[in-house]
Tab-separated table of C-alpha atoms in Angstrom:
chain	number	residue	atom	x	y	z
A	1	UNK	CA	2.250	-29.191	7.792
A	2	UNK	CA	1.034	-27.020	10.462
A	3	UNK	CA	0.185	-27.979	14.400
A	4	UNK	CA	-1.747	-26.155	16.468
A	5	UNK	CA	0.101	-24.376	18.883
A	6	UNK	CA	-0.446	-25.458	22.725
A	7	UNK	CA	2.038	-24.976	25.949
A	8	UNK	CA	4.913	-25.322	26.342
A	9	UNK	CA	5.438	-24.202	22.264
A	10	UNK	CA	8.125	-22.102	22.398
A	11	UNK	CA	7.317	-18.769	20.984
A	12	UNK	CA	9.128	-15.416	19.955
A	13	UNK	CA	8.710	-12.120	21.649
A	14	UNK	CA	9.998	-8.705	20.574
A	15	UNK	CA	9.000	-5.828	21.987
A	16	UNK	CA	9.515	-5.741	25.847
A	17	UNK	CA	7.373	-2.102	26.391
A	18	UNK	CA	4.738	-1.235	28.335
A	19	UNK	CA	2.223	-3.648	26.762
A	20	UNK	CA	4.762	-6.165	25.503
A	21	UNK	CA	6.172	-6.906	29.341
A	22	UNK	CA	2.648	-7.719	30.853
A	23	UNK	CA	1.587	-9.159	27.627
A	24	UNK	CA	4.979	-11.949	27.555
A	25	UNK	CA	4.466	-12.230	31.039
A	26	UNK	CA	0.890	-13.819	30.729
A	27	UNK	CA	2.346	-16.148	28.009
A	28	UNK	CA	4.916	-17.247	30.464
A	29	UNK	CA	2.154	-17.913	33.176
A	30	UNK	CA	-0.355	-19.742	30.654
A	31	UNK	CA	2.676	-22.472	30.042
A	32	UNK	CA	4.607	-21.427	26.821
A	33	UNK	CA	8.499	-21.274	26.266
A	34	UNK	CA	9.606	-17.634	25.511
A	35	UNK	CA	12.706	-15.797	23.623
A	36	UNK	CA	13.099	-12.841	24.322
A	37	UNK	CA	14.247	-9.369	22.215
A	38	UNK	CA	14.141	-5.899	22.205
A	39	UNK	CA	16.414	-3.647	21.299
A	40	UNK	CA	16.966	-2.277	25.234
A	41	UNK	CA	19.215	-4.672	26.822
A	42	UNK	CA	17.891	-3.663	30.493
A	43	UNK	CA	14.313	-4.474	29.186
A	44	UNK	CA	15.397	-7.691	28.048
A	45	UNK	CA	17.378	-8.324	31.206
A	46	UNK	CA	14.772	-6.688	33.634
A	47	UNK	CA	12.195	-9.205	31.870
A	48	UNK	CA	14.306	-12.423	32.587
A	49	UNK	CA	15.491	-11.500	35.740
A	50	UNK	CA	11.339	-11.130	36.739
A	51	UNK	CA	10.675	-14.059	34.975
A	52	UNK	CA	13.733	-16.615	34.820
A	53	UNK	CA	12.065	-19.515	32.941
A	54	UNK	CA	12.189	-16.761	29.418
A	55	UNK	CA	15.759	-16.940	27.515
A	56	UNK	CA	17.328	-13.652	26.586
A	57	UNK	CA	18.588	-13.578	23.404
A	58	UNK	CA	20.548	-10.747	21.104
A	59	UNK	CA	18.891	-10.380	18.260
A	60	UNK	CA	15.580	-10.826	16.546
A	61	UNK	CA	16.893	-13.623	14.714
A	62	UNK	CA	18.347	-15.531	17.368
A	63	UNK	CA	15.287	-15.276	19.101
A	64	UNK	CA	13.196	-16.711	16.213
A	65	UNK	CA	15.636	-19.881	16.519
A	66	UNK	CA	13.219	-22.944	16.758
A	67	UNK	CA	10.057	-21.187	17.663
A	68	UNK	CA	6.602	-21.801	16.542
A	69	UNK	CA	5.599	-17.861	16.097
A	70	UNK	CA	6.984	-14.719	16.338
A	71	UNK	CA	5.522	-12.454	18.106
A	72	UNK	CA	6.031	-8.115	17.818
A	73	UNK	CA	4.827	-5.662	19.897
A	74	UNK	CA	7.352	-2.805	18.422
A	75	UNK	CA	5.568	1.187	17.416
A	76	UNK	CA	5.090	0.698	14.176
A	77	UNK	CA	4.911	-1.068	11.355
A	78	UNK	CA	8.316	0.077	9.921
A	79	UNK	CA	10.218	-1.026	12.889
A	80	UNK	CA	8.345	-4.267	11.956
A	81	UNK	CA	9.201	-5.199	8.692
A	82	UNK	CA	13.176	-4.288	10.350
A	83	UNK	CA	12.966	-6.082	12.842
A	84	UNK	CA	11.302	-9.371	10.694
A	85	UNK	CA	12.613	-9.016	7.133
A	86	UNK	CA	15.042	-6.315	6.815
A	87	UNK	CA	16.844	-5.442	9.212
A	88	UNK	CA	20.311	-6.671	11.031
A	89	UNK	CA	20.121	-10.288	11.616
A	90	UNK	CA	16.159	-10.024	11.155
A	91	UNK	CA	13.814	-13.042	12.566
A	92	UNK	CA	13.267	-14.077	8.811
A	93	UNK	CA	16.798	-15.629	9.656
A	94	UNK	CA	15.811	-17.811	12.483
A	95	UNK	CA	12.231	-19.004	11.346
A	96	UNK	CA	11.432	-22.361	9.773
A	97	UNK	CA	9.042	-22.867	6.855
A	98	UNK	CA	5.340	-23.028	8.513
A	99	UNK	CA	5.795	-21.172	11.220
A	100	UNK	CA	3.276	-17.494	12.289
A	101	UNK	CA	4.313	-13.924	12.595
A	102	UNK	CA	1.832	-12.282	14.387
A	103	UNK	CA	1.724	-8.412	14.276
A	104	UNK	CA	0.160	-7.286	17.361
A	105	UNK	CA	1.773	-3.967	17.155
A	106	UNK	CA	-0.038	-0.809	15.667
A	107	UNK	CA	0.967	-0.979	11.859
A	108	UNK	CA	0.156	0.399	8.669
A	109	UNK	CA	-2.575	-1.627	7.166
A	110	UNK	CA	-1.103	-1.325	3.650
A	111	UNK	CA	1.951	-2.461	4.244
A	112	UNK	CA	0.625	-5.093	6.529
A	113	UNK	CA	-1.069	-6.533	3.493
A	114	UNK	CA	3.014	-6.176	1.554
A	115	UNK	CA	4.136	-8.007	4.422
A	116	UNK	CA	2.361	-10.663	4.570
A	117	UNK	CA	2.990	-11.490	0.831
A	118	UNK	CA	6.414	-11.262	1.187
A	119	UNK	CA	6.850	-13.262	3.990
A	120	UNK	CA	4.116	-16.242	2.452
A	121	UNK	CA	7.107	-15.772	-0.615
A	122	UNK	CA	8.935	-17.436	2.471
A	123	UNK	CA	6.653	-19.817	3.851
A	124	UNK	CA	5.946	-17.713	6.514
A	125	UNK	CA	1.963	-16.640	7.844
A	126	UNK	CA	1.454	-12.963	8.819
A	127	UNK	CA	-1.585	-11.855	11.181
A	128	UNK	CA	-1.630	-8.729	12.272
A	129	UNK	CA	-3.386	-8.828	15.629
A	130	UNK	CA	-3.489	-5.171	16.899
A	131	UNK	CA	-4.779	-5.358	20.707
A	132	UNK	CA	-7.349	-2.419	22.642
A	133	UNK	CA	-7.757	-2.033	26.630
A	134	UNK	CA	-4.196	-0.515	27.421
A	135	UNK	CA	-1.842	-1.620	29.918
A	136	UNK	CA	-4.503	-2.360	33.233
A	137	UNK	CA	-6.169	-5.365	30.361
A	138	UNK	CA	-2.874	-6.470	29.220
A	139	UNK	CA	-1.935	-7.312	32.776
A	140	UNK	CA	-4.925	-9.145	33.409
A	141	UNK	CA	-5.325	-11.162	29.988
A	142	UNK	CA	-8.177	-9.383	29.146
A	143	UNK	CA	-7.219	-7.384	26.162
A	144	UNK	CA	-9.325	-7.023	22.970
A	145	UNK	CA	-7.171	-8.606	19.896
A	146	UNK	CA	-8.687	-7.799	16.201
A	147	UNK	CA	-7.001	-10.457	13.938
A	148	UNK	CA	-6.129	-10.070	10.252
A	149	UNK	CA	-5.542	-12.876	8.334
A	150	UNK	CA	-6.465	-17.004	7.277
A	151	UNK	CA	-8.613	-18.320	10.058
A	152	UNK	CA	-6.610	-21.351	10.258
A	153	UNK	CA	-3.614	-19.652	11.046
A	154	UNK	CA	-5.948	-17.706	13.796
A	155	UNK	CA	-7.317	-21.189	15.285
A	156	UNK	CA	-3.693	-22.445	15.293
A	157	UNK	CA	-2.441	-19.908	17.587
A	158	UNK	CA	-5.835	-18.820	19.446
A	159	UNK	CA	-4.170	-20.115	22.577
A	160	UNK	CA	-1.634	-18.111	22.118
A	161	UNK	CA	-3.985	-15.168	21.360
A	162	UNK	CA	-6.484	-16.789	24.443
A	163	UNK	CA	-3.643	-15.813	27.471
A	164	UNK	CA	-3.664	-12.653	26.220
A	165	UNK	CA	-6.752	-11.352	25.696
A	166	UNK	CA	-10.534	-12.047	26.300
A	167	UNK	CA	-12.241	-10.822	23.114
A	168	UNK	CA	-10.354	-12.557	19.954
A	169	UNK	CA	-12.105	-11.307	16.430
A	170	UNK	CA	-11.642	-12.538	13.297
A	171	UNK	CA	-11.662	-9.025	10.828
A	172	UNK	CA	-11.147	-10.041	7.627
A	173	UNK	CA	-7.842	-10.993	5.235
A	174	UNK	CA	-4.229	-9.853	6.544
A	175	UNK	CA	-4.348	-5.477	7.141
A	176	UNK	CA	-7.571	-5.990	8.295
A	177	UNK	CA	-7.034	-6.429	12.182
A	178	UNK	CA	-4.497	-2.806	11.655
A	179	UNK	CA	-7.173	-1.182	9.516
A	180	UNK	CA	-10.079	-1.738	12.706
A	181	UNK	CA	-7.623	-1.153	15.194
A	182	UNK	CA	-6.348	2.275	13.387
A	183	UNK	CA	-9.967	3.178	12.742
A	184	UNK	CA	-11.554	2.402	17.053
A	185	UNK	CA	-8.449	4.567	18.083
A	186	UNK	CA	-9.860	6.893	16.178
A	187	UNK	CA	-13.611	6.725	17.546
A	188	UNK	CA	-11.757	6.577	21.065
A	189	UNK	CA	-9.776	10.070	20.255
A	190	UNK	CA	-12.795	11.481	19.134
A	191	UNK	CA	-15.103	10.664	22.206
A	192	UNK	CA	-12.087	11.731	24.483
A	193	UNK	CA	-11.538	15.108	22.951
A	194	UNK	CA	-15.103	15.776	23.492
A	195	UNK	CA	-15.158	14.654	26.714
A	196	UNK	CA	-12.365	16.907	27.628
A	197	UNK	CA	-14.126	19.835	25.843
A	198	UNK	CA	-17.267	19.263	27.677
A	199	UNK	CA	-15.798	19.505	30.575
A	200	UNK	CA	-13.467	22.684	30.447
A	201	UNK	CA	-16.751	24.104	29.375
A	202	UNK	CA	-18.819	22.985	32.372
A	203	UNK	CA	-16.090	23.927	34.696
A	204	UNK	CA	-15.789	27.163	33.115
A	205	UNK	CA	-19.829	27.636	33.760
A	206	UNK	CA	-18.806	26.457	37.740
A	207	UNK	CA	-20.323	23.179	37.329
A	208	UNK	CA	-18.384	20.218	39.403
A	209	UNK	CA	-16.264	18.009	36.929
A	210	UNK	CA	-16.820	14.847	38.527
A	211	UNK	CA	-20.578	15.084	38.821
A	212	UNK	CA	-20.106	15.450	35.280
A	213	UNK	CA	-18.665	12.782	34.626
A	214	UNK	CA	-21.098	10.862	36.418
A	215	UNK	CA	-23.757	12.490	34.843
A	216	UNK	CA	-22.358	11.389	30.860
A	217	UNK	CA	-22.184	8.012	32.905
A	218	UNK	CA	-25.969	8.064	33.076
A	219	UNK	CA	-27.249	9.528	30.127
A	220	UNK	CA	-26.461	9.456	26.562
A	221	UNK	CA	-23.173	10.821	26.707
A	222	UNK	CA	-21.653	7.886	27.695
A	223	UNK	CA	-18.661	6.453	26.464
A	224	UNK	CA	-15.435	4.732	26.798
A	225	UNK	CA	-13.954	8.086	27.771
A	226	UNK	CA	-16.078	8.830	30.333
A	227	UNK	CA	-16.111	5.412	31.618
A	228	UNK	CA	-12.485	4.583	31.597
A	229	UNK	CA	-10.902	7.727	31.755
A	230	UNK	CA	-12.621	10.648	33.488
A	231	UNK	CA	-13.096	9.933	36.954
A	232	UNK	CA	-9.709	7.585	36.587
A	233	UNK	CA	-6.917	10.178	34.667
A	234	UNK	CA	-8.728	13.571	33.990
A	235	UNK	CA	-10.330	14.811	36.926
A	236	UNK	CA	-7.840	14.304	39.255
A	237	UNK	CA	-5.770	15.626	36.675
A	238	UNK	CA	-2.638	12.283	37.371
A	239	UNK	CA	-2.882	11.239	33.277
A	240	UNK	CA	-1.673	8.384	34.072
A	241	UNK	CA	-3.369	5.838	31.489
A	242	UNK	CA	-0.739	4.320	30.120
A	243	UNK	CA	-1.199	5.272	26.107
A	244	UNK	CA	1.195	8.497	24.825
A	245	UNK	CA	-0.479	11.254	22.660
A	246	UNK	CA	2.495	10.505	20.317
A	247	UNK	CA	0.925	7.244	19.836
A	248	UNK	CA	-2.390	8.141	19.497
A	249	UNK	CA	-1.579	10.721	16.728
A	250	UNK	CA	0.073	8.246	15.250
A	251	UNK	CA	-2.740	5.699	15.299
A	252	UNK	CA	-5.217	8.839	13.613
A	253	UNK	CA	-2.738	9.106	10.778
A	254	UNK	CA	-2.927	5.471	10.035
A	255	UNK	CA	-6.379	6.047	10.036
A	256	UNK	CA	-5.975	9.303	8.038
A	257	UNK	CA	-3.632	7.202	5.459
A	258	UNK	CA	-6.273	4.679	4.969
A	259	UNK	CA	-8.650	6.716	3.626
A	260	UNK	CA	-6.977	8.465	1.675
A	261	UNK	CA	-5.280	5.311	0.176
A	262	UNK	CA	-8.885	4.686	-0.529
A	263	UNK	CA	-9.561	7.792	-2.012
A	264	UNK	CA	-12.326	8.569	0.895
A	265	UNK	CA	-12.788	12.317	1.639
A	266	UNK	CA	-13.370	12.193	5.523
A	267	UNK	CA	-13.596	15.850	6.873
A	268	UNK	CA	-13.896	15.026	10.915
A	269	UNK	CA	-10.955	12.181	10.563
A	270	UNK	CA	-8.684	15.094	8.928
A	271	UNK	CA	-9.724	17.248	11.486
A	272	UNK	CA	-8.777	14.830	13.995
A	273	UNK	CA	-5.725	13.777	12.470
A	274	UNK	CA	-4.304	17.778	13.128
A	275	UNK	CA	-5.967	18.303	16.584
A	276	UNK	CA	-3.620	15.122	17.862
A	277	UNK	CA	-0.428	15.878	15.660
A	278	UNK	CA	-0.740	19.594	17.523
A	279	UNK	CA	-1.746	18.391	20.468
A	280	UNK	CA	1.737	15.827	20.518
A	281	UNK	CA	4.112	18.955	19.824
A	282	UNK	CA	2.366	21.333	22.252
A	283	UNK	CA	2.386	18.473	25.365
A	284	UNK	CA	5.777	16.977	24.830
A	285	UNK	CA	7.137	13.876	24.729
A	286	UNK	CA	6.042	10.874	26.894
A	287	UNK	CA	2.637	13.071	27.246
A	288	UNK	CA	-0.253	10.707	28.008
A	289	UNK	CA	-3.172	10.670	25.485
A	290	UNK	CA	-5.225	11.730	28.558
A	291	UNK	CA	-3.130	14.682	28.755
A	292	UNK	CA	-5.084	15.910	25.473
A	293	UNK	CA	-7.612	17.749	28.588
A	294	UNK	CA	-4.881	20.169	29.249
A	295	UNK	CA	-4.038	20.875	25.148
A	296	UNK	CA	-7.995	21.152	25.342
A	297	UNK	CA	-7.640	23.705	28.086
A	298	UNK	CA	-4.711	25.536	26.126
A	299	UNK	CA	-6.840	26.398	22.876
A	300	UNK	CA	-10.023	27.168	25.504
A	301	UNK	CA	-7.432	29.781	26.838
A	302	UNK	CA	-6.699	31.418	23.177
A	303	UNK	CA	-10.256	32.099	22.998
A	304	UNK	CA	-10.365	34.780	25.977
């Protein structure tokens, strides 16, 4: 039987990056009991010393040890299935019959959907609850979670999911939350890369690249881009969003892998999927996603 999870349920956390510290930190405030893991000592130790009432622990599995769901915030969907199933001392170890793994992490749709079968084989629920807004939303709860999975596992845990974020959508059976998330990080490369383009153009015609902005802002070349990032990271040039490039390219080929999984022939997707992937080994690594302006401003330069 299955009870709806409330404060003070004590709950799993691995994953203590840039998202997963503000994000365990909000569960902390809202009331629940956290374990903490990740596979950087410091972070874990950092964390706890910030936030004393969380309980370090040494491995995935020991921090699965009497909690309610297990939650990952890890790169990928390999290092999930590791740290869950596979792996040394995995969390599959520690978690009782009933209990929810949810996936908030950036994973692989298709083996999202392997996962969950293989851990319902243990009496285990999978959602995969991929989250948008970067790290400004995750510090103030705000974040937009897309959730894959049974809806009563979702309304079991949407407090859980509620000091997190503000917008929590139901998307469909379990891979669907990674397939939506894959697929908007894709519509948000694309309206950033033309963004960027736009305005190494407009400079290059001597036209003022924050009135630019301001004019998209205004007309019908709005978007998230312009919004969120071009007056904030690329024209005062700090690229300082909080997202890599690496991740972002890594998103696009989830996206890329899902169509072709689906035998879909998506020309613009492909062509975004190789902008990013060059764009990662041209800016170097730790290179924020807003940083794609100056790989914009390197192929500009090839054109002279």
């Amino acid at each position: 039987m299955t009870t709806t999870l409330a404060p003070p349920a004590t709950i799993a956390f691995i994953g203590l990056g840039m998202m997963g510290r503000p994000m365990a930190k909000r569960l902390i405030e809202a009331g629940f009991t956290l374990r903490v893991f990740d596979v950087s000592q410091k972070a874990v130790s950092d964390f706890v010393g910030a936030h004393p009432s969380a309980l370090a622990t040494a491995s995935a599995k020991a921090a699965a040890q009497g909690a309610a769901a297990l939650i990952t915030m890890l790169p990928d969907g390999k290092i999930v299935r590791q740290a869950v199933l596979e792996g040394q001392d995995p969390a599959i170890e520690g978690l009782e019959a009933g209990a929810v793994v949810m996936d908030m992490s950036s994973s692989n749709p298709v083996d999202t959907q392997k996962l969950s079968r293989d851990l319902a084989a243990r009496g285990v629920a999978l959602l995969d609850a991929p989250v948008s807004g970067g790290v400004k939303r995750a510090i103030d709860g705000s974040l937009s979670i897309m959730v894959g999975g049974a809806s009563a596992d979702l309304e079991r845990t949407r407090s859980v999911f509620g000091a997190m974020g503000k917008t929590i959508t139901l998307c469909g059976p379990a891979g669907a939350g990674h397939a939506l998330k894959a697929l908007n990080n894709y519509l948000s490369a694309a309206g950033l890369v033309a963004m960027c383009e736009a305005l190494v153009v407009g400079e290059a015609f001597g036209l003022d690249p924050g009135t630019m902005v301001d004019v998209f802002n205004t007309s019908t070349g709005k978007s998230n881009a312009t919004e969120v990032k071009g007056r904030q990271f690329v024209v005062p040039r700090n690229f300082a969003a909080g997202f890599t490039t690496a991740l972002m390219a890594k998103d696009l080929r989830t996206a890329g892998d899902v169509a072709k999984h689906l035998k879909l022939k998506m020309p613009h997707l492909e062509q975004a999927v190789s902008y990013w992937t060059a764009a990662d080994g041209k800016l170097g690594k730790g290179a924020d996603h807003t940083e794609i302006f100056r790989y914009a401003e390197m192929l500009a330069e090839q054109g002279d």
